[in-house]
mmCIF file of C-alpha atoms in Angstrom:
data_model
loop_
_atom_site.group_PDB
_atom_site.id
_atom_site.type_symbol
_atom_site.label_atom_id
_atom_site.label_comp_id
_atom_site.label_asym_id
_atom_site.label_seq_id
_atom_site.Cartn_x
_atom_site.Cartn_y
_atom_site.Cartn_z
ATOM 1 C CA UNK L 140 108.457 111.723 122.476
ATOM 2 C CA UNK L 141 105.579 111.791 119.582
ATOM 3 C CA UNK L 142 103.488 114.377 119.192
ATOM 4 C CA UNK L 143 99.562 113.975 119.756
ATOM 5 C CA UNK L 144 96.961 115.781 118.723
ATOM 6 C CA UNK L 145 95.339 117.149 122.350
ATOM 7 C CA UNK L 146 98.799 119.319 122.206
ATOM 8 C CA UNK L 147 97.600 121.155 119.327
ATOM 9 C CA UNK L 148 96.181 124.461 119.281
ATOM 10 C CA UNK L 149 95.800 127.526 117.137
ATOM 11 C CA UNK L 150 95.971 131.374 117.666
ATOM 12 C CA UNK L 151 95.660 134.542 115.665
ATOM 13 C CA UNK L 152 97.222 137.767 116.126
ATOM 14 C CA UNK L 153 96.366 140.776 115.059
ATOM 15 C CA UNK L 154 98.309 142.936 112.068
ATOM 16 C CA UNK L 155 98.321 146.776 112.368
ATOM 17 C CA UNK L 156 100.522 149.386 110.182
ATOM 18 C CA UNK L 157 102.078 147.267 107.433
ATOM 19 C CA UNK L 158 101.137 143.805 105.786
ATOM 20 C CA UNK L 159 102.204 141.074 107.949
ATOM 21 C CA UNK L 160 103.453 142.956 110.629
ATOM 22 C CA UNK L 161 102.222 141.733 113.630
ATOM 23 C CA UNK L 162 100.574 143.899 116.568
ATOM 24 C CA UNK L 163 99.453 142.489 120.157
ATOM 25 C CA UNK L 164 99.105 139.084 121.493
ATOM 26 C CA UNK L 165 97.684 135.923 120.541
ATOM 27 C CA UNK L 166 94.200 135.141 120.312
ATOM 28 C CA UNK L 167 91.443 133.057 120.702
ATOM 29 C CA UNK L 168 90.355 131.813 117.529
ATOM 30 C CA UNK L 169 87.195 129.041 118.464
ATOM 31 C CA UNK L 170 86.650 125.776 119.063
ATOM 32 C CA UNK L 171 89.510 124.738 116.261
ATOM 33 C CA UNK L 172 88.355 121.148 115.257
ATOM 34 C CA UNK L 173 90.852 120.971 112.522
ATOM 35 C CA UNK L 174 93.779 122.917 110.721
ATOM 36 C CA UNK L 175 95.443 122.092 107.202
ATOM 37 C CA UNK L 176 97.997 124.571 106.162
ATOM 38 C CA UNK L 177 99.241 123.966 103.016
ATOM 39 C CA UNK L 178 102.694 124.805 102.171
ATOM 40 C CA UNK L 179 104.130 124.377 98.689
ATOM 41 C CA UNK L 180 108.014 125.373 97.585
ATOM 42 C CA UNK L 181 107.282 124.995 93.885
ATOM 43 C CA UNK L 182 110.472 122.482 93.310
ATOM 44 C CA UNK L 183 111.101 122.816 89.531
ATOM 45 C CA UNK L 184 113.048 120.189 87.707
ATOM 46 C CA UNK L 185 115.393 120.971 84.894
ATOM 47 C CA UNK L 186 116.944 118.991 82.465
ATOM 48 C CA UNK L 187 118.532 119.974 79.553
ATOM 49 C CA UNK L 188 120.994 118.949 76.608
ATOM 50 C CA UNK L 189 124.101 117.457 76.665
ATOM 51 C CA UNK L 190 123.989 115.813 80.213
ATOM 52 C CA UNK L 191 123.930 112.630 78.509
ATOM 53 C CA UNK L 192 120.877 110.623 80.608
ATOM 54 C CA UNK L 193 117.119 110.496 80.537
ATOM 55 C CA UNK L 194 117.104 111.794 84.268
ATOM 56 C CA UNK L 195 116.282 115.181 85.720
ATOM 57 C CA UNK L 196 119.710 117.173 85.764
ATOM 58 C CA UNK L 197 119.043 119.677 88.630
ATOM 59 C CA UNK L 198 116.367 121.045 90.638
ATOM 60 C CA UNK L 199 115.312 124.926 90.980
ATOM 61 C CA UNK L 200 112.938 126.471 93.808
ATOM 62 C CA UNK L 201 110.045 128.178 92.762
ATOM 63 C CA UNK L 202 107.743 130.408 94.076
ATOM 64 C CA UNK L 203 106.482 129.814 98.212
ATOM 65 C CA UNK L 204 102.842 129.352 98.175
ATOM 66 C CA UNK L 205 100.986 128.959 101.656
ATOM 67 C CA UNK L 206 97.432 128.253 101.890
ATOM 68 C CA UNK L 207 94.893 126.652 104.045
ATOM 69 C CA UNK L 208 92.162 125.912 105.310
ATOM 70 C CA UNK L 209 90.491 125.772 109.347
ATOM 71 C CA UNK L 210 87.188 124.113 110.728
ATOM 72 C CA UNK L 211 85.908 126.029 113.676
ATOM 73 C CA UNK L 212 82.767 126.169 116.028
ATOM 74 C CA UNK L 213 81.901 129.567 115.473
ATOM 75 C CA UNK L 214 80.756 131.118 119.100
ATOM 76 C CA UNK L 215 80.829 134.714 117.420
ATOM 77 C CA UNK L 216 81.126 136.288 113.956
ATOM 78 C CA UNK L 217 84.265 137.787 114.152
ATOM 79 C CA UNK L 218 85.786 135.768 110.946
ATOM 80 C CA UNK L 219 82.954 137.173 108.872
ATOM 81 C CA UNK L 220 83.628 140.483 109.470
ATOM 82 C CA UNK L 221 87.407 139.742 107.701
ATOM 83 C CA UNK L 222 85.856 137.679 105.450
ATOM 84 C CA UNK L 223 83.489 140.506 103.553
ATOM 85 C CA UNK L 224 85.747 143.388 104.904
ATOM 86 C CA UNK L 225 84.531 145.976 107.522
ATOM 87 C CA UNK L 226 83.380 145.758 111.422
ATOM 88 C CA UNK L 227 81.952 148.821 112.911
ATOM 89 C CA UNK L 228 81.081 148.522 116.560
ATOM 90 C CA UNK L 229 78.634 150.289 117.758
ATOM 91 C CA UNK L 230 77.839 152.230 121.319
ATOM 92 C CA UNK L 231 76.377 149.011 122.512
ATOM 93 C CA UNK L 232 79.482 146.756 123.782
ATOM 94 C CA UNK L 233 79.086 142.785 122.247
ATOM 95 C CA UNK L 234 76.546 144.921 119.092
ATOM 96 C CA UNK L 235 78.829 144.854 115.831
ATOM 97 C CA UNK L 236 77.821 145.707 112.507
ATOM 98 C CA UNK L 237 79.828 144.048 108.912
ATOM 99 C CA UNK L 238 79.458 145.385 105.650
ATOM 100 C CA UNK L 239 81.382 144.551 102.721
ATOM 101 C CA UNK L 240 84.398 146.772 101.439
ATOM 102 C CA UNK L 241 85.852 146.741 98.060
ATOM 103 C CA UNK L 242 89.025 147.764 96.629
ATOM 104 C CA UNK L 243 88.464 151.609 96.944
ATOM 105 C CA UNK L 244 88.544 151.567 100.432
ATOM 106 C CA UNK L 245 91.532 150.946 103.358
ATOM 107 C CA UNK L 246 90.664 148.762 106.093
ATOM 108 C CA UNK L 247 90.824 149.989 109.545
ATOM 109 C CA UNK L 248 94.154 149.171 110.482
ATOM 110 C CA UNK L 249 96.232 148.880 107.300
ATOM 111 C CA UNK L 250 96.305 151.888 104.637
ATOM 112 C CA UNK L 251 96.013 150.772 100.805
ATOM 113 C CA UNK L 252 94.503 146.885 101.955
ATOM 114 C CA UNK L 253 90.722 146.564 101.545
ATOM 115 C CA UNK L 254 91.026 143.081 103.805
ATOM 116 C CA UNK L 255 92.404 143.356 107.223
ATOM 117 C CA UNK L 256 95.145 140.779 107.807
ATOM 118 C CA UNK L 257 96.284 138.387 110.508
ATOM 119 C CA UNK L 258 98.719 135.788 111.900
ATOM 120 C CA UNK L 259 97.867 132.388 112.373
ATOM 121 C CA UNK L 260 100.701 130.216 114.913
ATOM 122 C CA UNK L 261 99.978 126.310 114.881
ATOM 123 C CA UNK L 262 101.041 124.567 117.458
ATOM 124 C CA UNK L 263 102.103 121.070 118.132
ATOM 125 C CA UNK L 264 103.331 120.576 122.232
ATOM 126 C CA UNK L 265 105.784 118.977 123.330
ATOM 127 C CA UNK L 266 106.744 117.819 127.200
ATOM 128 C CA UNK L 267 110.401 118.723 126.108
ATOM 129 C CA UNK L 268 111.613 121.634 126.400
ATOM 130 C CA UNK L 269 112.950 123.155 123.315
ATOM 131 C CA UNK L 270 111.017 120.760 121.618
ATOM 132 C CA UNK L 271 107.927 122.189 120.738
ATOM 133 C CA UNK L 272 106.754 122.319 116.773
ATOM 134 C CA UNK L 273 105.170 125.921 115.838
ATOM 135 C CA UNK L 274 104.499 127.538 112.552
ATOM 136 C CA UNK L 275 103.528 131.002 112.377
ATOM 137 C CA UNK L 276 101.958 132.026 109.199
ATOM 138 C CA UNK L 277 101.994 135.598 108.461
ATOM 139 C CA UNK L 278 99.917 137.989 106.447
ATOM 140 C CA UNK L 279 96.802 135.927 106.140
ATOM 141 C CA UNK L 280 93.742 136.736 104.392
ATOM 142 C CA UNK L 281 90.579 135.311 103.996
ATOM 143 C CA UNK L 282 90.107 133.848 101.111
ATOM 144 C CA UNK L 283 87.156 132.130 101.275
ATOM 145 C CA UNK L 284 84.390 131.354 104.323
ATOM 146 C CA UNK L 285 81.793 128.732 104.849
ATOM 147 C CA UNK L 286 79.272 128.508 107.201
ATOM 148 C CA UNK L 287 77.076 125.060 107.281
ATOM 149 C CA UNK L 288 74.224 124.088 109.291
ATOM 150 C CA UNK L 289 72.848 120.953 108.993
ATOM 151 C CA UNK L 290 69.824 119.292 111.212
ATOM 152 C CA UNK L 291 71.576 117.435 114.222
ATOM 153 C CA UNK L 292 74.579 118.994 114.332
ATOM 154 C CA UNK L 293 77.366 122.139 115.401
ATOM 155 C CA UNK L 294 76.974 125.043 113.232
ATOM 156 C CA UNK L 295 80.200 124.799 111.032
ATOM 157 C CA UNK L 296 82.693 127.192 109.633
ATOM 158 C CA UNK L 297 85.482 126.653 107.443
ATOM 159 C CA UNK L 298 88.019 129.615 106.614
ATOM 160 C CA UNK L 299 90.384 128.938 103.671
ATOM 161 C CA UNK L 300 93.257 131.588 103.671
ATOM 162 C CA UNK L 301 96.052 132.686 101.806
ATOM 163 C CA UNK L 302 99.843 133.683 103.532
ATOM 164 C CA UNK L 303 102.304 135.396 102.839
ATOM 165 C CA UNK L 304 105.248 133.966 105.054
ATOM 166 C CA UNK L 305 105.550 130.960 107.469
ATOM 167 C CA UNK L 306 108.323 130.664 110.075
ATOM 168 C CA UNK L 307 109.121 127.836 112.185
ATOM 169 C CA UNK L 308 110.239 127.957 116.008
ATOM 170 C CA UNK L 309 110.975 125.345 119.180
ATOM 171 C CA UNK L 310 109.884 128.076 121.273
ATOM 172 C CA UNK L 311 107.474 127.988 124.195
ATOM 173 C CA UNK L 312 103.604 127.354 125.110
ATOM 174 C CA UNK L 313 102.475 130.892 124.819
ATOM 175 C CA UNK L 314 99.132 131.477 126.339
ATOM 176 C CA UNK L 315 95.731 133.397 123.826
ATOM 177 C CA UNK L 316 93.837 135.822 125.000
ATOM 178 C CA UNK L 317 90.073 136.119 124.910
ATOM 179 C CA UNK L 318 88.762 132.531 125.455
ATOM 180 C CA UNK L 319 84.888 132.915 125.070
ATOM 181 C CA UNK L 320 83.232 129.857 127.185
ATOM 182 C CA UNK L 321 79.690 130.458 125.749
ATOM 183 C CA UNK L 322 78.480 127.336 123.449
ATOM 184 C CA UNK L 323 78.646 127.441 119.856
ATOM 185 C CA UNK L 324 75.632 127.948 117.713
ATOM 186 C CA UNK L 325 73.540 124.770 117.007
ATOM 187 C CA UNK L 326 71.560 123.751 114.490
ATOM 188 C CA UNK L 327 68.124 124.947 116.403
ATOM 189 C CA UNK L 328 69.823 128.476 116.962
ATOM 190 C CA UNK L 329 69.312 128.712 112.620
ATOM 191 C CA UNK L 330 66.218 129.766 110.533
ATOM 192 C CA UNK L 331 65.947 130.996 107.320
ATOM 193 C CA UNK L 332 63.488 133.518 105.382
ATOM 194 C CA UNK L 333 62.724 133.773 101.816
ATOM 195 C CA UNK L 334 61.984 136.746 101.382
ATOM 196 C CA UNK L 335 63.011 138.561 104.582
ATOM 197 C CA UNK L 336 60.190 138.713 107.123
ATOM 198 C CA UNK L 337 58.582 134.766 105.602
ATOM 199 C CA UNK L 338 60.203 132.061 107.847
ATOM 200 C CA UNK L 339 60.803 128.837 106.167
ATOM 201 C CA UNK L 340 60.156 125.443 108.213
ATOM 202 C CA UNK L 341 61.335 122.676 106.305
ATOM 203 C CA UNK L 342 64.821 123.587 105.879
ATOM 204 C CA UNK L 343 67.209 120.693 106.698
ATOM 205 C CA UNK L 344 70.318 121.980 105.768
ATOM 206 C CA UNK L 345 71.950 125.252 104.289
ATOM 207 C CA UNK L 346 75.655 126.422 103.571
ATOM 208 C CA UNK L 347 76.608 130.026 102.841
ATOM 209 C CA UNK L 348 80.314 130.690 101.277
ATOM 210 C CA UNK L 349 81.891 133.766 100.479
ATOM 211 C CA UNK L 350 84.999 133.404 98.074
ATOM 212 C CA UNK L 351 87.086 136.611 97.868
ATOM 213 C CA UNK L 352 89.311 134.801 94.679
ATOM 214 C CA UNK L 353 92.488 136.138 96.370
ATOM 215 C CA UNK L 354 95.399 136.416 93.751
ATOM 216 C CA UNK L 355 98.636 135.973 95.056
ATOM 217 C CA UNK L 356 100.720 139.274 94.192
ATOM 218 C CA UNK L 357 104.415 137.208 92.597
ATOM 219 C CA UNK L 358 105.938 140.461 91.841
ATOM 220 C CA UNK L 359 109.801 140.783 90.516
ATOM 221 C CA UNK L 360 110.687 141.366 93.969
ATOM 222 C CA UNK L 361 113.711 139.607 94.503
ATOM 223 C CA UNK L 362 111.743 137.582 96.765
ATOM 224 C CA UNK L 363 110.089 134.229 95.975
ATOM 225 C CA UNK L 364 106.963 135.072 98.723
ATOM 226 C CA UNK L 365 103.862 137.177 97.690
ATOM 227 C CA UNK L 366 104.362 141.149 97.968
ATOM 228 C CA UNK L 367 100.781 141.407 98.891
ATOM 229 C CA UNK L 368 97.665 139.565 98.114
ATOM 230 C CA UNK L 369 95.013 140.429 95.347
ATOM 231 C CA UNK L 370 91.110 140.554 96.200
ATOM 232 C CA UNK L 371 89.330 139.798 92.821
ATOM 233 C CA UNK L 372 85.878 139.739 92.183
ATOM 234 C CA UNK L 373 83.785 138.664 95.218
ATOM 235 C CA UNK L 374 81.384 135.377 94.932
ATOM 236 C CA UNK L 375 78.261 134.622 97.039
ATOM 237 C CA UNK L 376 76.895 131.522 97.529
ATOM 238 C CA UNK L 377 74.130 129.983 99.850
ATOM 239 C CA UNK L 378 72.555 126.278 98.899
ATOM 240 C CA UNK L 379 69.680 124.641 101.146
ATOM 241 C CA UNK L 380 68.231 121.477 101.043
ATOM 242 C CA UNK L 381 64.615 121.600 102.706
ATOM 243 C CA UNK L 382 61.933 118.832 102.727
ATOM 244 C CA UNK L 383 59.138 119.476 99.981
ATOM 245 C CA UNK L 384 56.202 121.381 100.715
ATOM 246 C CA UNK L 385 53.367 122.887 99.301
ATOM 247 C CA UNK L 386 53.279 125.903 101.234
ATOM 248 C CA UNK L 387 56.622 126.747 99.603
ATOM 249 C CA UNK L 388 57.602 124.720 96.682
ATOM 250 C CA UNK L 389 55.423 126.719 93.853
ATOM 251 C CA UNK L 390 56.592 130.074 94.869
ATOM 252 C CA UNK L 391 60.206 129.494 94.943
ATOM 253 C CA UNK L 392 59.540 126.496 91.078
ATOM 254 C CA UNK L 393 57.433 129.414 89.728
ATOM 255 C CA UNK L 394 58.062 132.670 90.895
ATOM 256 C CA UNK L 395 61.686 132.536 91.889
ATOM 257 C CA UNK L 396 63.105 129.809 89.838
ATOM 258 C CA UNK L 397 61.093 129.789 86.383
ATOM 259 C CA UNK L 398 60.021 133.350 86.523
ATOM 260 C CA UNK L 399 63.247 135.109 87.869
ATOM 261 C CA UNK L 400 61.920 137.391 90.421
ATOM 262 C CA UNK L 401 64.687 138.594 92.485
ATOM 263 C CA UNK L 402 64.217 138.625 96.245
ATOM 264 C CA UNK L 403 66.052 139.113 100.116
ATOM 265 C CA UNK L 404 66.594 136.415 102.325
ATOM 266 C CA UNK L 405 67.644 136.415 105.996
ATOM 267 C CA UNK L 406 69.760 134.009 108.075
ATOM 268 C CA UNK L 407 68.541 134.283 111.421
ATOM 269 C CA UNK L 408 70.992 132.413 114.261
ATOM 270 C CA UNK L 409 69.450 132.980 117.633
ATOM 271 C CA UNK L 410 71.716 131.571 120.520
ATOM 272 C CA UNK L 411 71.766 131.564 123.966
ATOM 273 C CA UNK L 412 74.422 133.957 124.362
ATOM 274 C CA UNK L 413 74.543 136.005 121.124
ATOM 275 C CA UNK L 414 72.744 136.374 117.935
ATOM 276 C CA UNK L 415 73.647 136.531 114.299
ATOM 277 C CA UNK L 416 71.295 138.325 111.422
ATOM 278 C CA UNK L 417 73.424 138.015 107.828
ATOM 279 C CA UNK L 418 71.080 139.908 105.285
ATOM 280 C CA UNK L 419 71.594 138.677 101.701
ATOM 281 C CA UNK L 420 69.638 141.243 99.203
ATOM 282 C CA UNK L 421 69.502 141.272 95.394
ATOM 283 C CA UNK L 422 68.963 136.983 95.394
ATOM 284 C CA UNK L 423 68.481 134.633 92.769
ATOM 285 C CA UNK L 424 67.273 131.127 92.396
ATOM 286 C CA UNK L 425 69.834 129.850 89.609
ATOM 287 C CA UNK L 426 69.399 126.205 90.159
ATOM 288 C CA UNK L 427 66.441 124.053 91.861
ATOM 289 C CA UNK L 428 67.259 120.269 92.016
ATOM 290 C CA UNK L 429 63.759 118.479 92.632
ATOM 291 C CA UNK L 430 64.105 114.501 91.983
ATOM 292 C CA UNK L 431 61.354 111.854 91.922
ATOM 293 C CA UNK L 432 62.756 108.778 94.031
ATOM 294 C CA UNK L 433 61.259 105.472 94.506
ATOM 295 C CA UNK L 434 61.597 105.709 98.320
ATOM 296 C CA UNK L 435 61.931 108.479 100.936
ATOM 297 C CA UNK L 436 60.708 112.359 101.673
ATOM 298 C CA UNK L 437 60.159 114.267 98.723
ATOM 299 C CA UNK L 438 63.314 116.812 99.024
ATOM 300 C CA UNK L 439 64.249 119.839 96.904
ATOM 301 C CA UNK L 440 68.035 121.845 96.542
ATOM 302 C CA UNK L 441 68.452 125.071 95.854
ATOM 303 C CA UNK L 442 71.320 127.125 95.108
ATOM 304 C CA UNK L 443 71.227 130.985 95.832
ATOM 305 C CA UNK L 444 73.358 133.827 94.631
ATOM 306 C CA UNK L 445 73.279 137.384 96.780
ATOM 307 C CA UNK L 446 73.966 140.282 95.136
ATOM 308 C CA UNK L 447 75.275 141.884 98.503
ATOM 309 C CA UNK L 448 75.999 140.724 102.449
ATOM 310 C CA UNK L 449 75.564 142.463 105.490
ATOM 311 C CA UNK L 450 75.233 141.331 109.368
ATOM 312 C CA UNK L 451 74.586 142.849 112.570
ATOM 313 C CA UNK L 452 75.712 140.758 115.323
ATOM 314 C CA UNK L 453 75.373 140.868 119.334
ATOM 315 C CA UNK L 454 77.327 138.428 121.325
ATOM 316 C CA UNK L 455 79.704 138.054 124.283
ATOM 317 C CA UNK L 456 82.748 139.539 122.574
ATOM 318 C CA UNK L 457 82.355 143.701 123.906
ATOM 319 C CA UNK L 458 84.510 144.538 120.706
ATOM 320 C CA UNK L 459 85.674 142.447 117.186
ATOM 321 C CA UNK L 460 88.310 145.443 116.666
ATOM 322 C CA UNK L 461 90.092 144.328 119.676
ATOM 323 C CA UNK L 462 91.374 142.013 117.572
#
């Protein structure tokens, strides 16, 4: 039998105690629209003197490197919380509140690791038993996190990760936990201010990325995975693309751009079922595309770099700890 892609799904589990040990069951992760895991044995090819040809003599293995990266419909925040570091619920069940955490500081469920950690199992099905193809991936972090919302369409996220180990198994179907059936966040849920408190109307597309420039941790281990991996310095992101206007266009050319002036901005996403408010503070405008076509609407791109990140979140998940 071949293997289609309606079979597929992915789940995370949790990791508690020790890096990439795994704690619970499976969970829900969203509405998984793709998954590339990226899984590289480092072959190294020798050759060397007195083998008399021009050909490679032998082959070595290297280090194991795996990586990837998922696209998700994001029905809660829960990924941005391990992106950036810390999730503190509050009395209010479904309120959470992410702040960032940096080296100094443990996360909640593993001593000496500022980022918490998970498992990610892929799964392709099979109808036969025994047949089924399932990698789990463990001690995942996020390396990186986008979030894209463009007029039209799905709000977007895209987590690239780094792993420490990846096993493969036949075994069975197992079922994930914690299946939200809310909608994702759409492109209406999403406004923008510059600064906080001065909605901007003509916005007709932003992307926000967080990159956590995870080092993997080769030590002389007598192992060729990672021992652990290595959060570097963090990188903040957000570019928009909004139709010109001149309620807006001077302040952000003059003021922001030319000038300098720093400033806050806040990424409002308003759903049905839950809302999102990611507060970027310490901003500036480092770049401001603004072209002269022959033909279309005047548009204008600018790219935005955050000094810090923080969210507060309310949505149908009672608690992202669960986890």
């Amino acid at each position: 039998m071949k293997f289609f892609s309606d079979m597929n799904k992915l789940s995370l589990i949790h990791e508690s105690g020790t890096y990439g040990n795994t704690s619970g069951t499976e969970w829900y992760v969203g509405m998984i629209q793709e998954h590339t895991p990226t899984e590289n044995v480092n072959v190294i090819p020798i050759r060397y003197q007195g083998s008399n040809d021009r050909n490679v003599d032998t082959f070595v293995d290297g280090n194991l490197d795996y990586t990837g990266t998922f696209n998700f419909f994001p029905q809660d925040m829960r990924f941005l919380g391990l992106a950036i570091g810390s999730t503190f619920e509050t009395t209010a069940a479904g309120s959470h509140v992410i702040s960032e955490v940096n080296n100094n500081v443990s996360s909640y469920n593993i001593p000496n690791q500022s980022l918490s950690s998970f498992t990610l199992k892929d799964y392709k099905i099979s109808n036969t038993t025994g047949s089924n193809f399932i990698r789990q991936y463990g001690g995942c972090l996020v390396n990186s996190l986008t979030l894209t919302a463009t007029q039209g369409d799905i709000v977007n996220c895209e987590v690239g990760y780094i792993a420490q180990s990846s096993t493969f198994s036949s075994g069975a179907n197992i079922g994930i936990s914690g299946t939200l059936t809310t909608r994702p966040y759409m492109f209406s849920d999403v406004s923008l201010q510059i600064p906080s408190g001065t909605a901007i109307d003509n916005v007709t597309e932003l992307s926000l990325s967080i990159n956590n420039n995870i080092e993997p941790g080769h030590f002389l281990t007598g192992s060729r995975q990672i021992k652990e991996g290595l959060p570097l310095n963090r990188d903040y992101e957000m570019t928009t693309t909004m139709i010109m206007d001149n309620v807006n266009a001077k302040t952000f050319y003059d003021s922001y751009f030319i000038a300098g002036s720093e400033f806050n901005c806040l990424l409002k996403m308003q759903g049905t079922t839950g809302s999102a408010y990611i507060i970027m503070s310490g901003c500036k405008l480092t770049d401001m595309s603004i072209p002269s076509p022959l033909d279309s609407v005047q548009e204008n791109t600018m790219t935005i770099i955050p000094q810090h990140i923080s969210a507060s979140i309310h949505d149908a998940v009672v608690d992202y700890l669960a986890w």
